[in-house]
């Protein structure tokens, strides 16, 4: 007993310690920062390497979109004709394998890490060494008989210096893979020491937009090499063109009075856009020959305007726009290649657009089936805009009775089209807001989905059935809800399969199809004892397989309870189903009242509500028929009139609005309709004089619309519906439903009797013998339980959940991620051939700061962080990245400028830049110190004359005059 108490106390202490450690971890969750080793409780620190081992590189610093665990900061090479040595300074954030300079042909030997000898392995032909976390200095030697031209070096090495005798190269030439040129001359070195020759390549493309006026957009692509200079191009405007816009973002540009385009060109790629207009009727555009360097060939793209005219263009050679350098948006147009001189002709085939856009209409329909099923009444609501036709003809399977509209039009005169002999209405306005009532004979099994001579953008049909009728299913619609077939899902099928399989296993295999049939027939009934069958079958399984004992006796009690529930549910099911067959009106009214009560309780305005003053009341979802009787439990805004409103009684509206003793002709509130199809409020309020009918005309009043609302199913379409689309309805009459219900009750009773007889206690005295496999399963379960109970005794091992939480907190991204680096200000000094950058870098958590670059343009020879040299760098995607800890740092970079120009991409753009550049011109920084994403330095050059004083400016008479253009306003 004493030993048991001691073990219990020890287990309690272990559980308490685990809870304390978990609480410590949870308490740090509010900071949302990555835990450091010192912040981890002492009981878990020894597990840190364990949990981080499976994390891998995910625990290392994130540089752009890659994790960097090894920072190969600086490589020093000292080479000669017979051999060489290297010294690599780096930092590793975790135990990892680091590549070394060299290859299988030039293998490093005598490699040491500090004072220890290193183990260098061949990994895919690259020498590599495994290093633990920390700062390291790796040294080694090379041996060769002849100095190689190229030495393989890992591309992630940030800086490389090469010493050959007394000559030191601080920025040697490197290839894309990081390899360093040692001896001889690298390709291009001879040219690098010389001034780059001046070159200018021009590509011209034009887009011609048909319209009034015709607009031509000229795109001039330039590739400039050599020193900065002024470039004068021949007038780029076509004959008769008037300048609208000149856009040249990357270099200064202007037009002179004679139309010459002057550019202050500099090295690089540039784009100039010019827009010009041509007035009048343009039948031809001439491409004349221009002086060099303007190209002799141009690519033109034609953009027609079919709303204005139908055209045919000719001139030049038709080409595939996808095989040109046309902008992406221009590649969808016709493209031609023209060689100057050439003429581009435009021939007008037809004015205007013979094919206007289609009508934009929406249709909502309500269908009432007669009580005896011998006919049906339909009300259609059409709203939207007509764009190509001014008549709507009815082509449905029925007789059109009435067409109306909101006040003040009310009713439309139905006429017959002599050409088609179809009834319909004439329209005089583009905005459409109509309701139409029509009547069909027979069962509505096959119907036209639209029924009008137009396509519709949206369609919804509400099928309202009298008591006793039910919708089995429908075809031709995207969704049908509710119906007997649409209510099925995967869970229903799974439940039926489980019940059928269990019944066949516990009883007889013939019971399985019987159970499946009963479940299918009772699927749509809200009264079927679904769960009672499941409970009975569950207790049957327990009685069948449990051994004699306490559990067996408890199962017998559960079986009696399940049997009682099933008998009661089966009797209730039969009674309610028979009542629904004998008194279908009562059931339908209860359902309708329950829906109204739910709507009133939830206080939710249903879709397309028209709860207006004295008006029709709340419009039920999918309901588009005539105005029904008011439901007193729902109240309107003022008069307590609410109900299924569809076709309002405008005479009653006037009486209600006028009030006692008022003017019955007082204006009614606007008839609220859906504006989603393009009918504006302003159009609705326009007087409809031109749509009013002849006062002597006999207006059709229709057949009348039912007012009841019982069972309703809604058919919906997603997207446009063509006028010829057909739908099919499968309806169950009261006689059919009575037959199915009687069959369901009889089969359900039969199945229940079979289950009760087979499963009652004592009915099956023989039980299946337990096999060796059953015994093995039980033994395995007992062993698992025993082993699981013994785990808490091992207090030295934290739980898996605790270790997972520790791993999560050790690898959690910092709270500032992804914006953990901000450059507050930067000072850029350029003097002679040296550039110095001093940046104030704010770091929220350990991260990398991308140095201005790319490395192929400029590599700093001096890198200092807070006044101390730093070698924790890595080269990634052509840029150098500096690893910085959290805090504010002063980063100083200095290095030589090769050539007369330098463009640096800043990476993290400083909020303020101060430039001190003596003898240099700087682009990319405005007067307020705001910088672009890149800064361009260009060595200042003297003027060609050089005679006058530096501050002398030309007189206004001597200054060149720019092109003056007339004002142009586009509305």
mmCIF file of N, CA and C in Angstrom, residues 34-35 58-59 806-814:
data_model
loop_
_atom_site.group_PDB
_atom_site.id
_atom_site.type_symbol
_atom_site.label_atom_id
_atom_site.label_comp_id
_atom_site.label_asym_id
_atom_site.label_seq_id
_atom_site.Cartn_x
_atom_site.Cartn_y
_atom_site.Cartn_z
ATOM 1 N N UNK A 34 9.263 34.133 -31.674
ATOM 2 C CA UNK A 34 9.972 32.858 -31.618
ATOM 3 C C UNK A 34 10.755 32.781 -30.317
ATOM 4 N N UNK A 35 10.621 31.646 -29.614
ATOM 5 C CA UNK A 35 11.315 31.463 -28.345
ATOM 6 C C UNK A 35 12.809 31.303 -28.582
ATOM 7 N N UNK A 58 13.742 24.836 -41.871
ATOM 8 C CA UNK A 58 12.651 25.760 -41.544
ATOM 9 C C UNK A 58 12.958 26.626 -40.331
ATOM 10 N N UNK A 59 13.952 26.232 -39.516
ATOM 11 C CA UNK A 59 14.319 27.037 -38.356
ATOM 12 C C UNK A 59 15.343 28.106 -38.696
ATOM 13 N N UNK A 806 6.486 22.922 -28.179
ATOM 14 C CA UNK A 806 7.823 23.501 -28.095
ATOM 15 C C UNK A 806 8.392 23.742 -29.492
ATOM 16 N N UNK A 807 8.218 22.751 -30.399
ATOM 17 C CA UNK A 807 8.705 22.921 -31.769
ATOM 18 C C UNK A 807 8.012 24.089 -32.456
ATOM 19 N N UNK A 808 6.705 24.213 -32.236
ATOM 20 C CA UNK A 808 5.962 25.309 -32.860
ATOM 21 C C UNK A 808 6.478 26.659 -32.404
ATOM 22 N N UNK A 809 6.770 26.777 -31.116
ATOM 23 C CA UNK A 809 7.194 28.084 -30.586
ATOM 24 C C UNK A 809 8.649 28.391 -30.939
ATOM 25 N N UNK A 810 9.446 27.357 -31.113
ATOM 26 C CA UNK A 810 10.832 27.598 -31.517
ATOM 27 C C UNK A 810 10.935 27.983 -32.991
ATOM 28 N N UNK A 811 9.997 27.552 -33.796
ATOM 29 C CA UNK A 811 10.052 27.822 -35.238
ATOM 30 C C UNK A 811 9.020 28.839 -35.688
ATOM 31 N N UNK A 812 8.329 29.463 -34.742
ATOM 32 C CA UNK A 812 7.290 30.415 -35.117
ATOM 33 C C UNK A 812 7.905 31.618 -35.826
ATOM 34 N N UNK A 813 7.316 32.058 -36.937
ATOM 35 C CA UNK A 813 7.828 33.263 -37.595
ATOM 36 C C UNK A 813 7.664 34.476 -36.695
ATOM 37 N N UNK A 814 8.570 35.429 -36.777
ATOM 38 C CA UNK A 814 8.477 36.598 -35.894
ATOM 39 C C UNK A 814 7.200 37.394 -36.149
#
